[in-house]
Amino acid sequence: MKIREINAMRGPNYWSIRRHKLIVMVLDLEEMEELPSNKIEGFSERLKAMFPSMYSHRCSEGCEGGFFMRVDEGTWMGHIIEHIALEIQTLAGMDTGFGRTRGYGEEGVYNVVFSYMEESVGRFAAKAAVRICEALIAGEAYDLSDDIQEMRELREADRLGPSTGSIVEEAESRGIPWIRLNKYSLCQLGYGANQKRIQATVTSETSSIGVELACDKEDTKYLLEQAEVEVPRGDIIRRERSLEEACRYVGFPLVIKPIDGNHGRGITVDIQNYEDALAAFHHAKESSRSGAIIVEKFITGEDYRLLVINNKLVAGAIRTPAHVIGDGKSTIQELIDKVNSDPRRGYGHENVLTKITTNELTQTIIKDAGYTLDSVIPDGERLVLKDTANLSTGGTAEDITDIIHPANVSMAERISKIIDLDICGIDIMTTDISKPLSETGGAVLEVNAGPGFRMHLAPTTGLPRNVAAPVIDKLFPIKGDTGRIPIIATSGTNGKTTTTRLIAHIAKMKGYRVGYTTSDGVYIQNRLLMTGDCTGPASAEFVLKDPTVNFAVLECARGGLLRAGLGFKKCDVAVVTNVAADHLGLKGIHTIEQLAKVKAVIPETVLPDGYAILNADDDLVYDMRRNVNCNVALFSMDENNPRIKALQRLNGITAVYENGYVTICRGEWKMRLMRAEHIPLTYGGKAKFMIQNVLGAVLAAHVQGISIEDMKAALETFIPSASQTPGRLNLFKFNDFTILLDYAHNPAGMRALQKFTDELDATVKVGIIAGIGDRRIEDNNEMGSIAAEMFDEIIIRQDKRLRGKTEEELIKMLNDGIKMKDPNKKTTIIPSEKEAIKFAVKNAVKGSLIILCSDVIPDALALVQKFKEQEARGELNYAD
């Protein structure tokens, strides 16, 4: 078995399922193609013995044990690998269960699709599942333990922490999109200019002064003392010689900790004498960045954490450090093992509680208590194993929100304002939180910026609290605000780049700050920031991350969609221009119907109150309306198209080309924008395919509330040129000849270009064409045949976009197509595009039209513009 490729999907895919995290593995079974599971002796028994828990897999049988029924009947190895990949993730603590295995279109090759929770784990599971299956086939032993641990470690390294994760989940439940901005906890909620950011429990609205204060325990304590908040008596020292005097001033028992510490690092509590104080001082020094050490009174009682969000107390918990209780029989290590056997405890943050680890700190604490890990402690004795009560070190938490005394609630909310934190955790030591601190002798020990939520989300005992909800309430205070910006997505075989650019131009003229993606690059407010084919999810996210953008127009091509999904979950408007044969035979897409299914994903992502804008003249595009969950608007070059008429009778929205006008209709009422011949993009109405692009674009603008007047102004100022429509009908008029540069790169695009050029007068029409390596032989043949119809002379060039084929192979495909149509057609082969253009220009006769079909637009544009500049200076030089 061989894995051809593994891709991660983070958006909807062409199986039209609503999953956001999918691994798509292209698996070549090679000789296993003819060997289903029931043909391998002992395979089913070995699989059941290795994965008894797979009995819960219902598979297509719809009942428990369904998957093993399929295995016994005989199923393909790709299907088995899918289930193994799911099961080993579940065994590693990531319960995920969606999977599909489908043919790739080649014998013995399959798309194996399964869900994941963390991408790195999903990729690992794909490879591990193949290894495991190969071992099962060969009857070899396979130890799962290393794979399970590796997946756990990958998950802990990559996953969002429980605090960040809870906020993201709450945002998702409210329809707020999110993007992870780094490999840690920095996340964006919402899009573009409407985004908010969080990093764990610090938000984009958290006061930097508040964070600084919380990190400086001296300043925090000073401010709280000034505000008459109960705090422990203490002193700040930096040198060992000051320690003895500080101990006398504060009085034993003591707590010694670094002034700038966090997460309990460097803290020693309940210090009863100077010798222990000296050791604690040096321990604190190791964790102190500034060298300043706090020596303060040790307050007896329980450790409480009060959580305040937006100056409102939302939760409280009593925290207990990791500990064991002796039974008079078991060793300390045995007691730890017994505690860790609790099913609620797991690795890292995978469960409600974390397993207790016996690290160096734990062994030091045990040693200080006069024990070793092999010691048996008396029945009922409680031995603390960590110096803090953090859940991440094995501690426990009990929710006590409902018993906090109102005076303590008021105090906590007041502290949040004193320190100026929108989210803060207040650590209190007291014997009874249900009584005011003034009565119990308790004190506020610390104020924490970025407090952990885990103890409140999933306390060991008590009521869980949704503490993420008030965070979202603060960041998005207006009910129904999702932090989104308008997103218009475009797809189709031809015309989508021009349609994208035109929609972006209309939105810009309306006053929006537009970001858009195209096959030429990514533009933010008309500035080109990324070059190349930028029609995939990474480019879409680039726009949606930009805090200056408040309107996004995203071109979505099949390649990025099949490779990695979409860079967004939902859009407001989707425009599908057309579907024609292009890129067939790639990524398992072998028919035009399959290609249409891929492109149909775009309208299927439209929000329920949004619009799918479909080409009513294209059967495959029109059929996409069947699977959308949104409004549908149609456009057509024929106002009498029965599909248009049917929607108009339902009072729907349409756009048509009628009586020479580009017209929007609401029901049967017409709103004429302008005559097509007056729209520069259509070249006086001659470029019919450009009129079609205009119809889709103005319809998208209309459903977004842009006025007819604004659209007219935009259409009048959208001039076909190298700057606004690079590579799309760029016409350059020289003194003796004209060059037309276009991106036509498939038969449908060439046919559309042919209709336009047939209306252009020229003494001779010379075409410069090239084959493309990722097209089928018949596609390149057809390109040659169309060229033979279009041009009087043909120059074949082939120095770019080879994509796995040789220059000679591609030239032959085109030449064969030309000869099929016209064996006598004048044809010249010049492999270099640059040299081909120079040859055509140098040999151009007066009144000729040179039509350059280029797939690498910037290079061709640069050369043609250079010739234009040289001619303007009277020094045109073809030899440069």
PDB file of N, CA and C in Angstrom, residues 80-165:
ATOM      1  N   ILE A  80     -11.000  -0.242   5.684  1.00  0.00           N
ATOM      2  CA  ILE A  80     -10.484  -0.693   6.981  1.00  0.00           C
ATOM      3  C   ILE A  80      -9.518   0.340   7.557  1.00  0.00           C
ATOM      4  N   ILE A  81      -8.669   0.883   6.712  1.00  0.00           N
ATOM      5  CA  ILE A  81      -7.729   1.910   7.161  1.00  0.00           C
ATOM      6  C   ILE A  81      -8.471   3.126   7.701  1.00  0.00           C
ATOM      7  N   GLU A  82      -9.566   3.498   7.056  1.00  0.00           N
ATOM      8  CA  GLU A  82     -10.406   4.610   7.539  1.00  0.00           C
ATOM      9  C   GLU A  82     -10.842   4.359   8.988  1.00  0.00           C
ATOM     10  N   HIS A  83     -11.349   3.140   9.252  1.00  0.00           N
ATOM     11  CA  HIS A  83     -11.843   2.825  10.596  1.00  0.00           C
ATOM     12  C   HIS A  83     -10.709   2.719  11.619  1.00  0.00           C
ATOM     13  N   ILE A  84      -9.570   2.208  11.206  1.00  0.00           N
ATOM     14  CA  ILE A  84      -8.431   2.137  12.131  1.00  0.00           C
ATOM     15  C   ILE A  84      -7.976   3.539  12.506  1.00  0.00           C
ATOM     16  N   ALA A  85      -7.918   4.450  11.521  1.00  0.00           N
ATOM     17  CA  ALA A  85      -7.485   5.823  11.793  1.00  0.00           C
ATOM     18  C   ALA A  85      -8.418   6.503  12.792  1.00  0.00           C
ATOM     19  N   LEU A  86      -9.701   6.236  12.684  1.00  0.00           N
ATOM     20  CA  LEU A  86     -10.662   6.797  13.639  1.00  0.00           C
ATOM     21  C   LEU A  86     -10.486   6.176  15.020  1.00  0.00           C
ATOM     22  N   GLU A  87     -10.308   4.859  15.050  1.00  0.00           N
ATOM     23  CA  GLU A  87     -10.261   4.160  16.329  1.00  0.00           C
ATOM     24  C   GLU A  87      -9.014   4.514  17.136  1.00  0.00           C
ATOM     25  N   ILE A  88      -7.869   4.613  16.482  1.00  0.00           N
ATOM     26  CA  ILE A  88      -6.662   4.915  17.258  1.00  0.00           C
ATOM     27  C   ILE A  88      -6.700   6.351  17.787  1.00  0.00           C
ATOM     28  N   GLN A  89      -7.372   7.246  17.084  1.00  0.00           N
ATOM     29  CA  GLN A  89      -7.548   8.595  17.635  1.00  0.00           C
ATOM     30  C   GLN A  89      -8.425   8.546  18.881  1.00  0.00           C
ATOM     31  N   THR A  90      -9.493   7.743  18.828  1.00  0.00           N
ATOM     32  CA  THR A  90     -10.376   7.604  19.994  1.00  0.00           C
ATOM     33  C   THR A  90      -9.616   6.999  21.165  1.00  0.00           C
ATOM     34  N   LEU A  91      -8.790   5.991  20.904  1.00  0.00           N
ATOM     35  CA  LEU A  91      -8.002   5.376  21.967  1.00  0.00           C
ATOM     36  C   LEU A  91      -7.021   6.368  22.587  1.00  0.00           C
ATOM     37  N   ALA A  92      -6.611   7.368  21.808  1.00  0.00           N
ATOM     38  CA  ALA A  92      -5.694   8.392  22.318  1.00  0.00           C
ATOM     39  C   ALA A  92      -6.434   9.556  22.975  1.00  0.00           C
ATOM     40  N   GLY A  93      -7.749   9.389  23.178  1.00  0.00           N
ATOM     41  CA  GLY A  93      -8.504  10.405  23.896  1.00  0.00           C
ATOM     42  C   GLY A  93      -9.184  11.426  23.024  1.00  0.00           C
ATOM     43  N   MET A  94      -9.214  11.186  21.701  1.00  0.00           N
ATOM     44  CA  MET A  94      -9.873  12.123  20.787  1.00  0.00           C
ATOM     45  C   MET A  94     -10.996  11.386  20.078  1.00  0.00           C
ATOM     46  N   ASP A  95     -12.179  11.454  20.656  1.00  0.00           N
ATOM     47  CA  ASP A  95     -13.320  10.693  20.152  1.00  0.00           C
ATOM     48  C   ASP A  95     -13.879  11.371  18.911  1.00  0.00           C
ATOM     49  N   THR A  96     -13.594  10.791  17.773  1.00  0.00           N
ATOM     50  CA  THR A  96     -14.061  11.348  16.505  1.00  0.00           C
ATOM     51  C   THR A  96     -14.481  10.192  15.616  1.00  0.00           C
ATOM     52  N   GLY A  97     -15.577  10.338  14.875  1.00  0.00           N
ATOM     53  CA  GLY A  97     -16.123   9.149  14.257  1.00  0.00           C
ATOM     54  C   GLY A  97     -16.599   9.226  12.827  1.00  0.00           C
ATOM     55  N   PHE A  98     -16.349  10.342  12.134  1.00  0.00           N
ATOM     56  CA  PHE A  98     -16.833  10.421  10.752  1.00  0.00           C
ATOM     57  C   PHE A  98     -15.786   9.904   9.775  1.00  0.00           C
ATOM     58  N   GLY A  99     -16.210   9.093   8.811  1.00  0.00           N
ATOM     59  CA  GLY A  99     -15.283   8.613   7.791  1.00  0.00           C
ATOM     60  C   GLY A  99     -16.015   8.166   6.540  1.00  0.00           C
ATOM     61  N   ARG A 100     -15.337   8.236   5.423  1.00  0.00           N
ATOM     62  CA  ARG A 100     -15.848   7.751   4.151  1.00  0.00           C
ATOM     63  C   ARG A 100     -14.668   7.259   3.309  1.00  0.00           C
ATOM     64  N   THR A 101     -14.906   6.234   2.531  1.00  0.00           N
ATOM     65  CA  THR A 101     -13.907   5.775   1.554  1.00  0.00           C
ATOM     66  C   THR A 101     -14.602   5.666   0.206  1.00  0.00           C
ATOM     67  N   ARG A 102     -14.027   6.333  -0.776  1.00  0.00           N
ATOM     68  CA  ARG A 102     -14.641   6.372  -2.095  1.00  0.00           C
ATOM     69  C   ARG A 102     -13.573   6.153  -3.169  1.00  0.00           C
ATOM     70  N   GLY A 103     -13.999   5.656  -4.306  1.00  0.00           N
ATOM     71  CA  GLY A 103     -13.077   5.461  -5.418  1.00  0.00           C
ATOM     72  C   GLY A 103     -12.516   6.786  -5.915  1.00  0.00           C
ATOM     73  N   TYR A 104     -11.291   6.740  -6.392  1.00  0.00           N
ATOM     74  CA  TYR A 104     -10.583   7.936  -6.854  1.00  0.00           C
ATOM     75  C   TYR A 104     -10.742   8.139  -8.358  1.00  0.00           C
ATOM     76  N   GLY A 105     -11.269   7.111  -9.028  1.00  0.00           N
ATOM     77  CA  GLY A 105     -11.397   7.177 -10.486  1.00  0.00           C
ATOM     78  C   GLY A 105     -10.324   6.394 -11.197  1.00  0.00           C
ATOM     79  N   GLU A 106      -9.390   5.837 -10.410  1.00  0.00           N
ATOM     80  CA  GLU A 106      -8.354   4.972 -10.967  1.00  0.00           C
ATOM     81  C   GLU A 106      -8.451   3.627 -10.263  1.00  0.00           C
ATOM     82  N   GLU A 107      -8.220   2.567 -10.985  1.00  0.00           N
ATOM     83  CA  GLU A 107      -8.321   1.237 -10.400  1.00  0.00           C
ATOM     84  C   GLU A 107      -7.337   1.071  -9.246  1.00  0.00           C
ATOM     85  N   GLY A 108      -7.876   0.655  -8.085  1.00  0.00           N
ATOM     86  CA  GLY A 108      -7.022   0.401  -6.925  1.00  0.00           C
ATOM     87  C   GLY A 108      -6.638   1.628  -6.135  1.00  0.00           C
ATOM     88  N   VAL A 109      -7.176   2.807  -6.479  1.00  0.00           N
ATOM     89  CA  VAL A 109      -6.842   4.046  -5.772  1.00  0.00           C
ATOM     90  C   VAL A 109      -8.109   4.594  -5.122  1.00  0.00           C
ATOM     91  N   TYR A 110      -7.982   5.008  -3.856  1.00  0.00           N
ATOM     92  CA  TYR A 110      -9.146   5.442  -3.088  1.00  0.00           C
ATOM     93  C   TYR A 110      -8.877   6.777  -2.381  1.00  0.00           C
ATOM     94  N   ASN A 111      -9.952   7.543  -2.232  1.00  0.00           N
ATOM     95  CA  ASN A 111      -9.951   8.662  -1.309  1.00  0.00           C
ATOM     96  C   ASN A 111     -10.418   8.133   0.042  1.00  0.00           C
ATOM     97  N   VAL A 112      -9.556   8.183   1.035  1.00  0.00           N
ATOM     98  CA  VAL A 112      -9.918   7.770   2.389  1.00  0.00           C
ATOM     99  C   VAL A 112     -10.067   9.046   3.213  1.00  0.00           C
ATOM    100  N   VAL A 113     -11.255   9.275   3.709  1.00  0.00           N
ATOM    101  CA  VAL A 113     -11.564  10.522   4.408  1.00  0.00           C
ATOM    102  C   VAL A 113     -11.984  10.206   5.828  1.00  0.00           C
ATOM    103  N   PHE A 114     -11.403  10.896   6.804  1.00  0.00           N
ATOM    104  CA  PHE A 114     -11.848  10.715   8.188  1.00  0.00           C
ATOM    105  C   PHE A 114     -11.621  12.012   8.963  1.00  0.00           C
ATOM    106  N   SER A 115     -12.366  12.160  10.025  1.00  0.00           N
ATOM    107  CA  SER A 115     -12.309  13.393  10.812  1.00  0.00           C
ATOM    108  C   SER A 115     -11.171  13.364  11.822  1.00  0.00           C
ATOM    109  N   TYR A 116     -10.779  14.535  12.267  1.00  0.00           N
ATOM    110  CA  TYR A 116      -9.736  14.653  13.282  1.00  0.00           C
ATOM    111  C   TYR A 116     -10.066  15.832  14.197  1.00  0.00           C
ATOM    112  N   MET A 117      -9.414  15.862  15.347  1.00  0.00           N
ATOM    113  CA  MET A 117      -9.575  16.996  16.256  1.00  0.00           C
ATOM    114  C   MET A 117      -8.362  17.922  16.184  1.00  0.00           C
ATOM    115  N   GLU A 118      -7.198  17.325  15.982  1.00  0.00           N
ATOM    116  CA  GLU A 118      -5.968  18.101  15.786  1.00  0.00           C
ATOM    117  C   GLU A 118      -5.317  17.614  14.497  1.00  0.00           C
ATOM    118  N   GLU A 119      -4.930  18.556  13.632  1.00  0.00           N
ATOM    119  CA  GLU A 119      -4.436  18.170  12.308  1.00  0.00           C
ATOM    120  C   GLU A 119      -3.208  17.278  12.387  1.00  0.00           C
ATOM    121  N   SER A 120      -2.263  17.617  13.257  1.00  0.00           N
ATOM    122  CA  SER A 120      -1.043  16.803  13.343  1.00  0.00           C
ATOM    123  C   SER A 120      -1.370  15.373  13.746  1.00  0.00           C
ATOM    124  N   VAL A 121      -2.370  15.202  14.618  1.00  0.00           N
ATOM    125  CA  VAL A 121      -2.781  13.863  15.036  1.00  0.00           C
ATOM    126  C   VAL A 121      -3.454  13.141  13.874  1.00  0.00           C
ATOM    127  N   GLY A 122      -4.295  13.850  13.115  1.00  0.00           N
ATOM    128  CA  GLY A 122      -4.960  13.242  11.975  1.00  0.00           C
ATOM    129  C   GLY A 122      -3.981  12.739  10.935  1.00  0.00           C
ATOM    130  N   ARG A 123      -2.969  13.550  10.638  1.00  0.00           N
ATOM    131  CA  ARG A 123      -1.957  13.123   9.670  1.00  0.00           C
ATOM    132  C   ARG A 123      -1.191  11.896  10.185  1.00  0.00           C
ATOM    133  N   PHE A 124      -0.847  11.927  11.476  1.00  0.00           N
ATOM    134  CA  PHE A 124      -0.142  10.787  12.064  1.00  0.00           C
ATOM    135  C   PHE A 124      -1.013   9.539  12.002  1.00  0.00           C
ATOM    136  N   ALA A 125      -2.309   9.702  12.325  1.00  0.00           N
ATOM    137  CA  ALA A 125      -3.219   8.563  12.334  1.00  0.00           C
ATOM    138  C   ALA A 125      -3.336   7.939  10.942  1.00  0.00           C
ATOM    139  N   ALA A 126      -3.309   8.766   9.908  1.00  0.00           N
ATOM    140  CA  ALA A 126      -3.391   8.248   8.541  1.00  0.00           C
ATOM    141  C   ALA A 126      -2.221   7.309   8.251  1.00  0.00           C
ATOM    142  N   LYS A 127      -1.028   7.772   8.582  1.00  0.00           N
ATOM    143  CA  LYS A 127       0.165   6.946   8.318  1.00  0.00           C
ATOM    144  C   LYS A 127       0.197   5.710   9.216  1.00  0.00           C
ATOM    145  N   ALA A 128      -0.166   5.906  10.498  1.00  0.00           N
ATOM    146  CA  ALA A 128      -0.142   4.780  11.432  1.00  0.00           C
ATOM    147  C   ALA A 128      -1.159   3.721  11.032  1.00  0.00           C
ATOM    148  N   ALA A 129      -2.337   4.150  10.541  1.00  0.00           N
ATOM    149  CA  ALA A 129      -3.366   3.191  10.141  1.00  0.00           C
ATOM    150  C   ALA A 129      -2.878   2.301   9.007  1.00  0.00           C
ATOM    151  N   VAL A 130      -2.118   2.857   8.083  1.00  0.00           N
ATOM    152  CA  VAL A 130      -1.564   2.059   6.989  1.00  0.00           C
ATOM    153  C   VAL A 130      -0.552   1.054   7.537  1.00  0.00           C
ATOM    154  N   ARG A 131       0.313   1.514   8.448  1.00  0.00           N
ATOM    155  CA  ARG A 131       1.305   0.594   9.043  1.00  0.00           C
ATOM    156  C   ARG A 131       0.605  -0.549   9.788  1.00  0.00           C
ATOM    157  N   ILE A 132      -0.419  -0.202  10.543  1.00  0.00           N
ATOM    158  CA  ILE A 132      -1.136  -1.214  11.323  1.00  0.00           C
ATOM    159  C   ILE A 132      -1.803  -2.216  10.403  1.00  0.00           C
ATOM    160  N   CYS A 133      -2.427  -1.722   9.343  1.00  0.00           N
ATOM    161  CA  CYS A 133      -3.115  -2.616   8.410  1.00  0.00           C
ATOM    162  C   CYS A 133      -2.128  -3.557   7.721  1.00  0.00           C
ATOM    163  N   GLU A 134      -0.975  -3.041   7.366  1.00  0.00           N
ATOM    164  CA  GLU A 134       0.045  -3.892   6.740  1.00  0.00           C
ATOM    165  C   GLU A 134       0.502  -4.984   7.701  1.00  0.00           C
ATOM    166  N   ALA A 135       0.634  -4.634   9.000  1.00  0.00           N
ATOM    167  CA  ALA A 135       1.035  -5.630   9.995  1.00  0.00           C
ATOM    168  C   ALA A 135      -0.047  -6.694  10.164  1.00  0.00           C
ATOM    169  N   LEU A 136      -1.310  -6.272  10.149  1.00  0.00           N
ATOM    170  CA  LEU A 136      -2.410  -7.229  10.285  1.00  0.00           C
ATOM    171  C   LEU A 136      -2.455  -8.181   9.093  1.00  0.00           C
ATOM    172  N   ILE A 137      -2.229  -7.652   7.908  1.00  0.00           N
ATOM    173  CA  ILE A 137      -2.223  -8.490   6.705  1.00  0.00           C
ATOM    174  C   ILE A 137      -1.112  -9.528   6.779  1.00  0.00           C
ATOM    175  N   ALA A 138       0.061  -9.089   7.263  1.00  0.00           N
ATOM    176  CA  ALA A 138       1.228  -9.980   7.322  1.00  0.00           C
ATOM    177  C   ALA A 138       1.199 -10.901   8.536  1.00  0.00           C
ATOM    178  N   GLY A 139       0.250 -10.656   9.456  1.00  0.00           N
ATOM    179  CA  GLY A 139       0.185 -11.473  10.670  1.00  0.00           C
ATOM    180  C   GLY A 139       1.285 -11.137  11.651  1.00  0.00           C
ATOM    181  N   GLU A 140       1.814  -9.926  11.580  1.00  0.00           N
ATOM    182  CA  GLU A 140       2.898  -9.514  12.473  1.00  0.00           C
ATOM    183  C   GLU A 140       2.336  -8.778  13.688  1.00  0.00           C
ATOM    184  N   ALA A 141       3.033  -8.901  14.817  1.00  0.00           N
ATOM    185  CA  ALA A 141       2.621  -8.213  16.043  1.00  0.00           C
ATOM    186  C   ALA A 141       2.831  -6.713  15.871  1.00  0.00           C
ATOM    187  N   TYR A 142       1.947  -5.938  16.496  1.00  0.00           N
ATOM    188  CA  TYR A 142       2.060  -4.474  16.414  1.00  0.00           C
ATOM    189  C   TYR A 142       1.690  -3.899  17.772  1.00  0.00           C
ATOM    190  N   ASP A 143       2.600  -3.122  18.343  1.00  0.00           N
ATOM    191  CA  ASP A 143       2.372  -2.498  19.649  1.00  0.00           C
ATOM    192  C   ASP A 143       1.781  -1.100  19.436  1.00  0.00           C
ATOM    193  N   LEU A 144       0.543  -0.925  19.875  1.00  0.00           N
ATOM    194  CA  LEU A 144      -0.146   0.346  19.685  1.00  0.00           C
ATOM    195  C   LEU A 144       0.306   1.430  20.656  1.00  0.00           C
ATOM    196  N   SER A 145       0.928   1.038  21.765  1.00  0.00           N
ATOM    197  CA  SER A 145       1.164   1.986  22.860  1.00  0.00           C
ATOM    198  C   SER A 145       1.993   3.188  22.429  1.00  0.00           C
ATOM    199  N   ASP A 146       3.028   2.972  21.607  1.00  0.00           N
ATOM    200  CA  ASP A 146       3.864   4.096  21.183  1.00  0.00           C
ATOM    201  C   ASP A 146       3.072   5.070  20.308  1.00  0.00           C
ATOM    202  N   ASP A 147       2.241   4.531  19.416  1.00  0.00           N
ATOM    203  CA  ASP A 147       1.430   5.387  18.559  1.00  0.00           C
ATOM    204  C   ASP A 147       0.428   6.199  19.382  1.00  0.00           C
ATOM    205  N   ILE A 148      -0.191   5.539  20.358  1.00  0.00           N
ATOM    206  CA  ILE A 148      -1.189   6.230  21.197  1.00  0.00           C
ATOM    207  C   ILE A 148      -0.527   7.372  21.953  1.00  0.00           C
ATOM    208  N   GLN A 149       0.642   7.110  22.535  1.00  0.00           N
ATOM    209  CA  GLN A 149       1.328   8.151  23.294  1.00  0.00           C
ATOM    210  C   GLN A 149       1.788   9.285  22.385  1.00  0.00           C
ATOM    211  N   GLU A 150       2.262   8.929  21.192  1.00  0.00           N
ATOM    212  CA  GLU A 150       2.700   9.952  20.246  1.00  0.00           C
ATOM    213  C   GLU A 150       1.530  10.871  19.871  1.00  0.00           C
ATOM    214  N   MET A 151       0.360  10.287  19.662  1.00  0.00           N
ATOM    215  CA  MET A 151      -0.803  11.101  19.321  1.00  0.00           C
ATOM    216  C   MET A 151      -1.217  11.994  20.490  1.00  0.00           C
ATOM    217  N   ARG A 152      -1.130  11.474  21.705  1.00  0.00           N
ATOM    218  CA  ARG A 152      -1.446  12.292  22.885  1.00  0.00           C
ATOM    219  C   ARG A 152      -0.495  13.491  22.985  1.00  0.00           C
ATOM    220  N   GLU A 153       0.777  13.231  22.756  1.00  0.00           N
ATOM    221  CA  GLU A 153       1.758  14.305  22.854  1.00  0.00           C
ATOM    222  C   GLU A 153       1.576  15.330  21.736  1.00  0.00           C
ATOM    223  N   LEU A 154       1.253  14.844  20.539  1.00  0.00           N
ATOM    224  CA  LEU A 154       0.977  15.766  19.436  1.00  0.00           C
ATOM    225  C   LEU A 154      -0.230  16.632  19.753  1.00  0.00           C
ATOM    226  N   ARG A 155      -1.264  16.002  20.309  1.00  0.00           N
ATOM    227  CA  ARG A 155      -2.466  16.760  20.654  1.00  0.00           C
ATOM    228  C   ARG A 155      -2.158  17.837  21.691  1.00  0.00           C
ATOM    229  N   GLU A 156      -1.435  17.464  22.744  1.00  0.00           N
ATOM    230  CA  GLU A 156      -1.146  18.437  23.801  1.00  0.00           C
ATOM    231  C   GLU A 156      -0.271  19.582  23.292  1.00  0.00           C
ATOM    232  N   ALA A 157       0.595  19.270  22.328  1.00  0.00           N
ATOM    233  CA  ALA A 157       1.466  20.313  21.784  1.00  0.00           C
ATOM    234  C   ALA A 157       0.705  21.281  20.898  1.00  0.00           C
ATOM    235  N   ASP A 158      -0.346  20.782  20.228  1.00  0.00           N
ATOM    236  CA  ASP A 158      -1.012  21.587  19.207  1.00  0.00           C
ATOM    237  C   ASP A 158      -2.371  22.133  19.611  1.00  0.00           C
ATOM    238  N   ARG A 159      -3.042  21.480  20.529  1.00  0.00           N
ATOM    239  CA  ARG A 159      -4.428  21.841  20.822  1.00  0.00           C
ATOM    240  C   ARG A 159      -4.514  23.183  21.541  1.00  0.00           C
ATOM    241  N   LEU A 160      -5.671  23.793  21.424  1.00  0.00           N
ATOM    242  CA  LEU A 160      -5.958  24.960  22.246  1.00  0.00           C
ATOM    243  C   LEU A 160      -6.154  24.502  23.679  1.00  0.00           C
ATOM    244  N   GLY A 161      -5.698  25.301  24.625  1.00  0.00           N
ATOM    245  CA  GLY A 161      -5.903  24.975  26.023  1.00  0.00           C
ATOM    246  C   GLY A 161      -7.378  25.032  26.385  1.00  0.00           C
ATOM    247  N   PRO A 162      -7.747  24.501  27.552  1.00  0.00           N
ATOM    248  CA  PRO A 162      -9.166  24.469  27.922  1.00  0.00           C
ATOM    249  C   PRO A 162      -9.806  25.844  28.017  1.00  0.00           C
ATOM    250  N   SER A 163      -9.046  26.848  28.438  1.00  0.00           N
ATOM    251  CA  SER A 163      -9.617  28.196  28.552  1.00  0.00           C
ATOM    252  C   SER A 163      -9.894  28.779  27.176  1.00  0.00           C
ATOM    253  N   THR A 164      -8.872  28.779  26.326  1.00  0.00           N
ATOM    254  CA  THR A 164      -9.047  29.290  24.961  1.00  0.00           C
ATOM    255  C   THR A 164     -10.107  28.494  24.219  1.00  0.00           C
ATOM    256  N   GLY A 165     -10.025  27.158  24.360  1.00  0.00           N
ATOM    257  CA  GLY A 165     -10.973  26.298  23.674  1.00  0.00           C
ATOM    258  C   GLY A 165     -12.409  26.580  24.070  1.00  0.00           C
TER     259      GLY A 165
END
